[in-house]
Short mmCIF file of C-alpha atoms in Angstrom, two decimals:
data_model
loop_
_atom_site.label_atom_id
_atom_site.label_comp_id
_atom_site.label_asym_id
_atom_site.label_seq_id
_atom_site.Cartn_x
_atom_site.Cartn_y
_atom_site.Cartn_z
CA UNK A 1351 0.00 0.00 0.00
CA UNK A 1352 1.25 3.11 -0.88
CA UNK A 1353 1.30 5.77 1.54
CA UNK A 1354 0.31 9.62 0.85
CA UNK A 1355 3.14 12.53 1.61
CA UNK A 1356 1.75 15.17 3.45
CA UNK A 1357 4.13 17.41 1.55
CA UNK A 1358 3.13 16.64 -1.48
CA UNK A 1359 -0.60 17.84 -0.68
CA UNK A 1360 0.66 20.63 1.57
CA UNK A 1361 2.21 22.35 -1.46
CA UNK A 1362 -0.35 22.39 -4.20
CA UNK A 1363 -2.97 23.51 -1.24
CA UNK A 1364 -0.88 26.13 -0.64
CA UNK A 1365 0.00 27.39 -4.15
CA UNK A 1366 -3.64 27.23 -4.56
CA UNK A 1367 -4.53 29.53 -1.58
CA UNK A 1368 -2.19 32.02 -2.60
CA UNK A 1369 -3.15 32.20 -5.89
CA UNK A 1370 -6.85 32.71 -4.87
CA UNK A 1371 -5.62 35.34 -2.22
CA UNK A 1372 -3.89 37.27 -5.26
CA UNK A 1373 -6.87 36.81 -7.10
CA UNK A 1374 -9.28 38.38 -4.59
CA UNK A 1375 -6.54 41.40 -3.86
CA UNK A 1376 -6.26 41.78 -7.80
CA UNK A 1377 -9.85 42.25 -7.83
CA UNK A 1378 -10.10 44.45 -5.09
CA UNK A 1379 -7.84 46.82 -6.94
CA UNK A 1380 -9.19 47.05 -10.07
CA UNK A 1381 -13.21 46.78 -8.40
CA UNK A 1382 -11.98 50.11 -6.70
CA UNK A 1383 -9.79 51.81 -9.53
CA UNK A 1384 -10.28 49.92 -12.54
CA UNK A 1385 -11.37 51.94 -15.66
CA UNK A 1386 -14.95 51.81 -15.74
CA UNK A 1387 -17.93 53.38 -17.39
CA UNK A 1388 -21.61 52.75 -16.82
CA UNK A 1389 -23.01 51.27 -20.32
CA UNK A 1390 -26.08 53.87 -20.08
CA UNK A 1391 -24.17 56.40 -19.92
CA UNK A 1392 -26.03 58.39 -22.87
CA UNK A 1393 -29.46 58.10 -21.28
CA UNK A 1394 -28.89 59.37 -18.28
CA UNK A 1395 -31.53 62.52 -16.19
CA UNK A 1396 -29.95 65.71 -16.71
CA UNK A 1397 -31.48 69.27 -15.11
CA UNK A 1398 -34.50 69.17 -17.42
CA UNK A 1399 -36.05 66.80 -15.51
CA UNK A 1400 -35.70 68.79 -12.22
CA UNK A 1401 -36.89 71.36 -14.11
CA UNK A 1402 -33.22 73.59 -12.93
CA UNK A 1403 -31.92 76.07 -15.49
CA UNK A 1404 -28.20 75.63 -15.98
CA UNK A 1405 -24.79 75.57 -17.87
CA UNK A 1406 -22.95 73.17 -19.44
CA UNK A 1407 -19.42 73.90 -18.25
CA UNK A 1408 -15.87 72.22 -17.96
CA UNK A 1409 -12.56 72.80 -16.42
CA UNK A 1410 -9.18 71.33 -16.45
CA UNK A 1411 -7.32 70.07 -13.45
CA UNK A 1412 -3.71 69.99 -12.50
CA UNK A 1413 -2.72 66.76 -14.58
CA UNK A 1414 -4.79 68.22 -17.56
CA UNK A 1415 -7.94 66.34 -17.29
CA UNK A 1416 -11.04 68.13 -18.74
CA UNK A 1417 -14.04 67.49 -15.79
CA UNK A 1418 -17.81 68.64 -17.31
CA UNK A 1419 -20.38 69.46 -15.22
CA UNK A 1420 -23.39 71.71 -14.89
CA UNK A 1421 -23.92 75.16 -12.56
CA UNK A 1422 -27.02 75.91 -11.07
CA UNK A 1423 -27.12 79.91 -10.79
CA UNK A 1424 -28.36 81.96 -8.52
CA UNK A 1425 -27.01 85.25 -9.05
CA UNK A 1426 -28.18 87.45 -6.59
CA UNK A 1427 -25.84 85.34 -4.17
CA UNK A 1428 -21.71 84.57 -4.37
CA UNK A 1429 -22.70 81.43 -1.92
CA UNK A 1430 -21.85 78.28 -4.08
CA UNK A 1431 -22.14 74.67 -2.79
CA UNK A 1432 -20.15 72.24 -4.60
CA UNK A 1433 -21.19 68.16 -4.24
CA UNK A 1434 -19.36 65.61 -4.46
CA UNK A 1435 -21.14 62.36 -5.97
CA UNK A 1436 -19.71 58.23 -4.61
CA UNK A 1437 -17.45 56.04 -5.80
CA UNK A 1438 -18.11 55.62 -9.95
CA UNK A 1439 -20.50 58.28 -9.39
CA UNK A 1440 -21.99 61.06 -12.01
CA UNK A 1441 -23.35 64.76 -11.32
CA UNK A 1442 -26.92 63.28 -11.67
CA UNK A 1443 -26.54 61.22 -9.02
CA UNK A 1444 -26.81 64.43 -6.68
CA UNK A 1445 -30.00 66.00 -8.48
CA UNK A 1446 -32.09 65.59 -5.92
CA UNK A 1447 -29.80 68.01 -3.43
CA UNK A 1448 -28.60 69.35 -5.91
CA UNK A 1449 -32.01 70.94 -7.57
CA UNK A 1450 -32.95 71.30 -3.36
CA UNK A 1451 -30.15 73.66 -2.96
CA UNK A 1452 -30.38 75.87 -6.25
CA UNK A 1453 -33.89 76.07 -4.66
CA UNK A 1454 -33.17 77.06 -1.80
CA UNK A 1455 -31.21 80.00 -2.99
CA UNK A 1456 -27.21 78.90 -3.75
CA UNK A 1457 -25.35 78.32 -6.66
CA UNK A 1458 -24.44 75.03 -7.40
CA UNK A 1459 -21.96 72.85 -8.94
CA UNK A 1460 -22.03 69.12 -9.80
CA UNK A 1461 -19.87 67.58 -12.53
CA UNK A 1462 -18.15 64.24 -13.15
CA UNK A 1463 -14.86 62.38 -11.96
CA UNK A 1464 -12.26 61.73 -14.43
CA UNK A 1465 -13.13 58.47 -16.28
CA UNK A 1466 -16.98 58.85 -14.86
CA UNK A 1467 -19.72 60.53 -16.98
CA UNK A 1468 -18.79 63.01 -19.55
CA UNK A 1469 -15.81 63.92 -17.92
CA UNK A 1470 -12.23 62.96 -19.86
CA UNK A 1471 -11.10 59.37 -19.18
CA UNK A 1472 -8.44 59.31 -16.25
CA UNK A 1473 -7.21 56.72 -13.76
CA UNK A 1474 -9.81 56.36 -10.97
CA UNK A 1475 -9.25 55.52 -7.41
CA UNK A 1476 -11.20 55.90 -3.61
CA UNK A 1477 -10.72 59.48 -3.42
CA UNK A 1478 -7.29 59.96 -4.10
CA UNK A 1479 -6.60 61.06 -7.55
CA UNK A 1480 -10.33 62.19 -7.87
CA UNK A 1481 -8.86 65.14 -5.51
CA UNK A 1482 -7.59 66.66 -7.84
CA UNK A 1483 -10.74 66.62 -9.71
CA UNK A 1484 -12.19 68.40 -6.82
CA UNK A 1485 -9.70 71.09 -6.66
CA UNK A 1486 -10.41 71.84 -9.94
CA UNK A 1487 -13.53 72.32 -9.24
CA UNK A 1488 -12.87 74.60 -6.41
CA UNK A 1489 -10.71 76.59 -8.38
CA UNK A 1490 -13.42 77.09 -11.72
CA UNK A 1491 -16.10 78.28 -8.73
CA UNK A 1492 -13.65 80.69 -7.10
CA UNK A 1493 -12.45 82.16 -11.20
CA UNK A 1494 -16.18 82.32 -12.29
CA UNK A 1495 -17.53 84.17 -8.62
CA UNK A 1496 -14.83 86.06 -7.25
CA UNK A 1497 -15.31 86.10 -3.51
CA UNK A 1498 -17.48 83.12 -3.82
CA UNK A 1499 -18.34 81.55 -0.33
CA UNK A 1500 -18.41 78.05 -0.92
CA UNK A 1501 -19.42 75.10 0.47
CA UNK A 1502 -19.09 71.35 -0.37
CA UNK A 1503 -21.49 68.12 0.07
CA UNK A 1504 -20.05 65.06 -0.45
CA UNK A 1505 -21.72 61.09 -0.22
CA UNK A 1506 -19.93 58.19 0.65
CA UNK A 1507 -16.30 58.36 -1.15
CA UNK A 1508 -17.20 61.91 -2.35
CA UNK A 1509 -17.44 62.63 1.55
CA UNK A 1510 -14.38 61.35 2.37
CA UNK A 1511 -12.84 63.36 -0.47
CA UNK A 1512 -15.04 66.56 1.04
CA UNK A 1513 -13.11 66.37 4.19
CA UNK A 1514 -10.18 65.65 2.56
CA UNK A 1515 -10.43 68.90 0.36
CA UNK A 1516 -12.00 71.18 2.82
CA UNK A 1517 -8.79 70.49 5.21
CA UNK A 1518 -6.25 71.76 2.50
CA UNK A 1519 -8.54 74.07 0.63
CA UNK A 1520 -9.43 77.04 3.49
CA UNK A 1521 -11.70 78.93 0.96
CA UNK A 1522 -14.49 75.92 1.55
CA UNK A 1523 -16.20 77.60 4.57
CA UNK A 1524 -18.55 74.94 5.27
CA UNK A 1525 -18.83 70.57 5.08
CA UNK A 1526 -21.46 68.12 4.52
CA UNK A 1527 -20.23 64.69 4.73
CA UNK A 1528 -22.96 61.72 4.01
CA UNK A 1529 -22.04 58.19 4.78
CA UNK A 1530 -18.19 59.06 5.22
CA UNK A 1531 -15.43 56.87 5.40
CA UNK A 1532 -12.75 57.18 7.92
CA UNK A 1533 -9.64 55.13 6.70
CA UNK A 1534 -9.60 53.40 3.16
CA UNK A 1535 -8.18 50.40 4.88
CA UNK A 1536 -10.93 50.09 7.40
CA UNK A 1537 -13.77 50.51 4.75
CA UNK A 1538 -12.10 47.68 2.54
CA UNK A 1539 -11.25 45.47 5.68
CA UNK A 1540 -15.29 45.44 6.91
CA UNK A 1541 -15.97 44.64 3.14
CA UNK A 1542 -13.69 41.81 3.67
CA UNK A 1543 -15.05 41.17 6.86
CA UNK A 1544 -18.35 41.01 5.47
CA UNK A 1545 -17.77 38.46 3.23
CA UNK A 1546 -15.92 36.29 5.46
CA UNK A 1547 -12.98 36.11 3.93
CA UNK A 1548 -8.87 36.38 6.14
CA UNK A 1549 -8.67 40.29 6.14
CA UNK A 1550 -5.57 41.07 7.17
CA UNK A 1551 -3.29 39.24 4.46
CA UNK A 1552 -6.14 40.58 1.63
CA UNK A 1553 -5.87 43.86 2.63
CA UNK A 1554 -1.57 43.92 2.44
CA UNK A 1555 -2.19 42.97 -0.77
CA UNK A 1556 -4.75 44.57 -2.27
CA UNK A 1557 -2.67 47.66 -1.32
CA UNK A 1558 0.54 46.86 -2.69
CA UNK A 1559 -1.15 46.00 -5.65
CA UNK A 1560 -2.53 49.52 -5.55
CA UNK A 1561 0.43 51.41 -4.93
CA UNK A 1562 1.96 49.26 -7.85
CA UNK A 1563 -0.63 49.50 -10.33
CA UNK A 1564 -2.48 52.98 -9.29
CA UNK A 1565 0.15 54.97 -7.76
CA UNK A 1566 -1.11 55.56 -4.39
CA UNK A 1567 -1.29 52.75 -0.93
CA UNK A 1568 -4.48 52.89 0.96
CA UNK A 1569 -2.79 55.12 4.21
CA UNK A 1570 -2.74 58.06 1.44
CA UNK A 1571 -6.69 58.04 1.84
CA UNK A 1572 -7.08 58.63 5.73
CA UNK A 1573 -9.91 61.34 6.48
CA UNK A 1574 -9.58 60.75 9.89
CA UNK A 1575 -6.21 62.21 10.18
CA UNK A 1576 -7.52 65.26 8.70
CA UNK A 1577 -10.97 65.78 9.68
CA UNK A 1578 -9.33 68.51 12.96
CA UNK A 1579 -7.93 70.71 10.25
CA UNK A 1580 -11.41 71.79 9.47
CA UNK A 1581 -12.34 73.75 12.76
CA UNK A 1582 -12.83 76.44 12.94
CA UNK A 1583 -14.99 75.96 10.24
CA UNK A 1584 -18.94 73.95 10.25
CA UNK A 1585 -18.95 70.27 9.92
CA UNK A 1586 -22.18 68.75 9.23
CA UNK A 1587 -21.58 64.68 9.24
CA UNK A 1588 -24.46 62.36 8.46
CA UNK A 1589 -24.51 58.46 8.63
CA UNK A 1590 -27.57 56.41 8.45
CA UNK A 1591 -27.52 53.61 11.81
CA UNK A 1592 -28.19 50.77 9.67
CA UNK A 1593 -25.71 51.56 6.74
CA UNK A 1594 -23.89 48.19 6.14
CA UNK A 1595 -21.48 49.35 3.49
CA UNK A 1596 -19.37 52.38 5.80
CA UNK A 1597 -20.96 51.83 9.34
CA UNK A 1598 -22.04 54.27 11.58
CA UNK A 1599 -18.87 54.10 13.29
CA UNK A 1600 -16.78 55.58 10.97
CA UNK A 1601 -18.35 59.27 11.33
CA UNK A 1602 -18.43 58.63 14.87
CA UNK A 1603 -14.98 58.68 14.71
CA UNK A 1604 -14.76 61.51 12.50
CA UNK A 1605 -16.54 63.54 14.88
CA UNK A 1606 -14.71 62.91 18.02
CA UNK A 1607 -11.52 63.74 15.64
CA UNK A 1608 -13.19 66.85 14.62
CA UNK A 1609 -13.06 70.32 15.98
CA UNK A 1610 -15.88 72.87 17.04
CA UNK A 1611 -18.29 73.90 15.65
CA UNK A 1612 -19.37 70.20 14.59
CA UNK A 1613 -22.71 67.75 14.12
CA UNK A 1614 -23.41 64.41 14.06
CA UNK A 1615 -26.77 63.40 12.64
CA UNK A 1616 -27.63 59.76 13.00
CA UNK A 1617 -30.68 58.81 10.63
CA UNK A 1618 -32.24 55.97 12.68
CA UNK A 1619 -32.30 52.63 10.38
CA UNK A 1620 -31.12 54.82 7.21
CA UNK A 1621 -28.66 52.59 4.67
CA UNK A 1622 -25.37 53.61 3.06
CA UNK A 1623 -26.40 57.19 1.59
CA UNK A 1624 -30.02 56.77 2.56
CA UNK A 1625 -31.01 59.80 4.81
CA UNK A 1626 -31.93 61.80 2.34
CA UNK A 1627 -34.62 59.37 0.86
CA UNK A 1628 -35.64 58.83 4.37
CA UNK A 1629 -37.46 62.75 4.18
CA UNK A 1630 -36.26 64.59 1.37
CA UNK A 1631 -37.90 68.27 2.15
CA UNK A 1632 -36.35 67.31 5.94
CA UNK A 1633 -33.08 66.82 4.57
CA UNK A 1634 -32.69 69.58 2.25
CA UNK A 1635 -33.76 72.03 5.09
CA UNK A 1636 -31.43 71.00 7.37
CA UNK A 1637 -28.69 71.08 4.80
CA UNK A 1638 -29.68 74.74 3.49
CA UNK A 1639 -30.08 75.63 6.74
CA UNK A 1640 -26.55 74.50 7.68
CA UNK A 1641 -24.99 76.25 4.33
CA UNK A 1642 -27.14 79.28 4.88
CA UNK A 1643 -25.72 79.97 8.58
CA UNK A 1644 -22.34 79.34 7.52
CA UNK A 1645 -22.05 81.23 3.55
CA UNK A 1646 -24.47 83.84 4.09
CA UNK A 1647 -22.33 85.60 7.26
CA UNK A 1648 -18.66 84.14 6.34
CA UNK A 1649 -16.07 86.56 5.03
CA UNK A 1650 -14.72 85.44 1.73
CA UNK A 1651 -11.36 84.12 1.53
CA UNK A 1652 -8.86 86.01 -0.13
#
């Protein structure tokens, strides 16, 4: 009777769990910076159906990728909210506030990520090199309304990348974050978690693979360090209780790392991004309400 060598099962298993560990990291990386568009891309809502005049209007940003969007005017104001759409998202994702806000008296501007919507393609990532996107934006609002008093809203990635742009950019006078994020490599490990699958060897990984192949490791992407350079300046954060993609956790964390004057609204059994659909006019008060106390008596930055 021949008898089995351990070591010669040992070492295909292992080879085998590697390779599905690279597979899953590999994924990972590309799932979060691949280049993607949605296929429907061409039939997509626009302002007409909000029934929002507007403009058609692009700028460049500092690696010399053309972003499109659309401004909502209100000129009898310089106050100008900027928002900030998810991960993959496009301006008409944020139509709903968006349309609330122009309502409720501000400008507004929503446009696309590089490689998302109309926008120029670009490599994508989890709110790192969309920054620069956002800056861009920043700078167009501040060229087209001298003085402008802005304000940013950001959901989910885009309010992770609202903190992170409010805390080097001191013209934004005002934040709305939705369903942050506080580290990158916490949101991917409770993905991980989620799916039961070993986190900590995934996650080294998945972000060497993303410092290798998209130029940036997940510790570049850590709002939490940042979130104190905001003060003295309004934070609004907002996380739904039952949000099972970024827990409520995260922007409880944000807060205690954030400086006065701050809020924390908790939407009681909201999901990832849902407190808005929870009670739209509800939400769009309290977020016009926010903007108005904090653009309508803040100096303008020179």
């Amino acid at each position: 009777m021949q008898r089995c060598n351990p070591l010669r099962l040992t070492l295909p298993l292992g080879g085998a769990v590697l390779a599905g560990m690279l597979g899953v990291a590999a994924y990972t990386a590309y799932t979060i910076n691949g280049p993607r568009r949605r296929s429907e891309e061409r039939y997509q809502f626009s302002p007409f159906e909000v029934a929002v005049e507007h403009e058609a209007v692009s700028f460049v940003t500092e690696d010399g990728i053309t972003i499109r969007g659309w401004w909502f005017a209100r000129p009898a104001t310089q106050a100008v909210v900027i928002g900030l759409s998810g991960h993959r998202g496009r301006k008409a994702d944020l139509l709903g506030i968006g349309s609330g806000l122009w309502r409720a008296g501000f400008n507004v501007l929503l446009f696309d990520y590089r490689g998302c919507g109309e926008s120029d393609p670009g490599v994508q990532s989890l709110a790192h090199h969309e920054l620069r996107d956002a800056r861009a934006a920043v700078a167009y609002a501040r060229a087209r309304l001298p003085g402008a008093r802005l304000g940013v809203i950001g959901y989910s990635m885009g309010a992770a990348l609202a903190i992170r742009l409010a805390a080097e950019q001191p013209a934004i006078r005002a934040v709305v974050a939705d369903s942050p994020f506080a580290t990158m490599r916490d949101v991917i490990a409770h993905a991980y978690q989620r799916r039961r699958v070993p986190t900590r060897p995934l996650l080294d990984l998945a972000d060497a693979l993303t410092r290798w192949r998209y130029g940036y490791p997940f510790e570049a992407v850590r709002p939490l360090d940042v979130v104190g350079r905001i003060a003295p300046r309004p934070l609004l954060l907002i996380h739904g209780t039952a949000d099972e993609v970024i827990p409520v956790e995260h922007a409880r964390r944000l807060y205690a790392a954030a400086g006065e004057p701050k809020e924390l609204w908790e939407c009681a059994g909201a999901p990832h991004c849902g407190a808005y659909f929870v009670d739209r006019p509800a939400y769009v008060a309290r977020v016009a309400a926010f903007f108005r106390a904090a653009l309508e008596t803040a100096e303008p930055e020179s």
